[in-house]
């Protein structure tokens, strides 16, 4: 699978997880949910155009966006863990790992 396909897939997974979390988490978790939304927003910038980025520019363009998305997810995970939502935090951890693996492959 290409970098651009993986990027889009990760972005879609984060967006889907965000929707799911809004359905199951209480309103008190609004800050954590907002962090997941921020990750979606950060990565959305290149979701449509990632395939048009020349190979030699992929790392320079995608790394900052992926790092910001990872940071937002990490904040959300920590908030969820602190509030006792371990299952949801584990789902966020898996998304963080996908971003981390993509960063390593860049």
C-alpha positions as a LaTeX table, in Angstrom:
\begin{tabular}{lrrr}
\hline
Residue & $x$ (\AA) & $y$ (\AA) & $z$ (\AA) \\
\hline
Unk1 & 0.00 & 0.00 & 0.00 \\
Unk2 & 1.36 & 3.43 & $-0.91$ \\
Unk3 & 2.09 & 6.21 & 1.54 \\
Unk4 & $-0.82$ & 8.25 & 0.22 \\
Unk5 & $-3.25$ & 5.33 & 0.57 \\
Unk6 & $-2.06$ & 4.68 & 4.12 \\
Unk7 & $-2.35$ & 8.37 & 4.99 \\
Unk8 & $-5.94$ & 8.51 & 3.73 \\
Unk9 & $-6.82$ & 5.28 & 5.49 \\
Unk10 & $-5.45$ & 6.52 & 8.81 \\
Unk11 & $-7.28$ & 9.83 & 8.41 \\
Unk12 & $-10.54$ & 7.98 & 7.72 \\
Unk13 & $-10.02$ & 5.69 & 10.72 \\
Unk14 & $-9.46$ & 8.66 & 13.02 \\
Unk15 & $-12.55$ & 10.39 & 11.63 \\
Unk16 & $-14.63$ & 7.23 & 12.14 \\
Unk17 & $-13.30$ & 6.79 & 15.67 \\
Unk18 & $-14.16$ & 10.40 & 16.45 \\
Unk19 & $-17.77$ & 9.85 & 15.39 \\
Unk20 & $-17.94$ & 6.65 & 17.44 \\
Unk21 & $-16.53$ & 8.32 & 20.54 \\
Unk22 & $-19.08$ & 11.13 & 20.31 \\
Unk23 & $-21.82$ & 8.51 & 20.40 \\
Unk24 & $-20.55$ & 6.58 & 23.43 \\
Unk25 & $-18.68$ & 9.02 & 25.69 \\
Unk26 & $-20.34$ & 11.37 & 28.15 \\
Unk27 & $-20.27$ & 15.13 & 27.63 \\
Unk28 & $-17.66$ & 15.46 & 30.37 \\
Unk29 & $-15.16$ & 14.08 & 27.87 \\
Unk30 & $-15.61$ & 17.04 & 25.51 \\
Unk31 & $-11.96$ & 18.11 & 25.79 \\
Unk32 & $-10.72$ & 14.67 & 24.82 \\
Unk33 & $-13.19$ & 14.49 & 21.94 \\
Unk34 & $-12.04$ & 17.89 & 20.73 \\
Unk35 & $-8.46$ & 16.61 & 20.62 \\
Unk36 & $-9.52$ & 13.74 & 18.37 \\
Unk37 & $-11.37$ & 16.24 & 16.15 \\
Unk38 & $-8.21$ & 18.35 & 15.99 \\
Unk39 & $-6.25$ & 15.33 & 14.77 \\
Unk40 & $-8.83$ & 14.85 & 12.00 \\
Unk41 & $-8.65$ & 18.52 & 11.08 \\
Unk42 & $-4.84$ & 18.56 & 11.04 \\
Unk43 & $-4.66$ & 15.58 & 8.71 \\
Unk44 & $-7.57$ & 16.67 & 6.52 \\
Unk45 & $-5.32$ & 19.28 & 4.90 \\
Unk46 & $-3.60$ & 16.61 & 2.80 \\
Unk47 & $-6.30$ & 13.92 & 2.72 \\
Unk48 & $-7.34$ & 14.76 & $-0.83$ \\
Unk49 & $-4.00$ & 15.90 & $-2.27$ \\
Unk50 & $-1.51$ & 13.53 & $-0.65$ \\
Unk51 & $-1.27$ & 11.51 & $-3.86$ \\
Unk52 & $-0.15$ & 14.60 & $-5.77$ \\
Unk53 & 2.83 & 15.32 & $-3.52$ \\
Unk54 & 6.10 & 14.37 & $-5.23$ \\
Unk55 & 7.88 & 11.45 & $-3.57$ \\
Unk56 & 10.88 & 13.53 & $-2.55$ \\
Unk57 & 8.62 & 16.01 & $-0.70$ \\
Unk58 & 6.46 & 13.51 & 1.19 \\
Unk59 & 8.53 & 13.48 & 4.36 \\
Unk60 & 8.85 & 17.26 & 4.55 \\
Unk61 & 5.15 & 17.88 & 3.94 \\
Unk62 & 3.55 & 15.01 & 5.86 \\
Unk63 & 5.78 & 14.68 & 8.92 \\
Unk64 & 4.67 & 17.94 & 10.62 \\
Unk65 & 1.01 & 17.14 & 9.99 \\
Unk66 & 1.36 & 13.57 & 11.23 \\
Unk67 & 3.22 & 14.72 & 14.34 \\
Unk68 & 0.48 & 17.25 & 15.15 \\
Unk69 & $-2.19$ & 14.60 & 14.64 \\
Unk70 & $-0.27$ & 12.17 & 16.85 \\
Unk71 & 0.10 & 14.82 & 19.55 \\
Unk72 & $-3.64$ & 15.53 & 19.57 \\
Unk73 & $-4.46$ & 11.84 & 19.80 \\
Unk74 & $-1.96$ & 11.38 & 22.59 \\
Unk75 & $-3.58$ & 14.16 & 24.60 \\
Unk76 & $-7.00$ & 12.61 & 24.06 \\
Unk77 & $-5.71$ & 9.18 & 25.12 \\
Unk78 & $-4.23$ & 10.54 & 28.34 \\
Unk79 & $-7.50$ & 12.31 & 29.17 \\
Unk80 & $-9.50$ & 9.17 & 28.48 \\
Unk81 & $-7.21$ & 7.04 & 30.63 \\
Unk82 & $-7.40$ & 9.56 & 33.48 \\
Unk83 & $-11.20$ & 9.43 & 33.32 \\
Unk84 & $-11.25$ & 5.62 & 33.39 \\
Unk85 & $-12.15$ & 5.03 & 29.74 \\
Unk86 & $-9.44$ & 2.44 & 29.13 \\
Unk87 & $-11.13$ & 0.71 & 26.20 \\
Unk88 & $-11.53$ & 3.96 & 24.29 \\
Unk89 & $-7.97$ & 5.00 & 25.19 \\
Unk90 & $-6.71$ & 1.70 & 23.78 \\
Unk91 & $-8.46$ & 2.46 & 20.48 \\
Unk92 & $-6.76$ & 5.84 & 20.34 \\
Unk93 & $-3.43$ & 4.16 & 21.11 \\
Unk94 & $-3.87$ & 1.92 & 18.07 \\
Unk95 & $-4.44$ & 4.99 & 15.88 \\
Unk96 & $-1.32$ & 6.60 & 17.33 \\
Unk97 & 0.65 & 3.49 & 16.40 \\
Unk98 & $-0.59$ & 3.68 & 12.81 \\
Unk99 & 0.66 & 7.26 & 12.57 \\
Unk100 & 3.95 & 6.31 & 14.18 \\
Unk101 & 4.51 & 3.48 & 11.69 \\
Unk102 & 3.74 & 5.77 & 8.77 \\
Unk103 & 6.20 & 8.35 & 10.12 \\
Unk104 & 8.86 & 5.66 & 10.36 \\
Unk105 & 8.25 & 4.67 & 6.75 \\
Unk106 & 8.63 & 8.22 & 5.49 \\
\hline
\end{tabular}
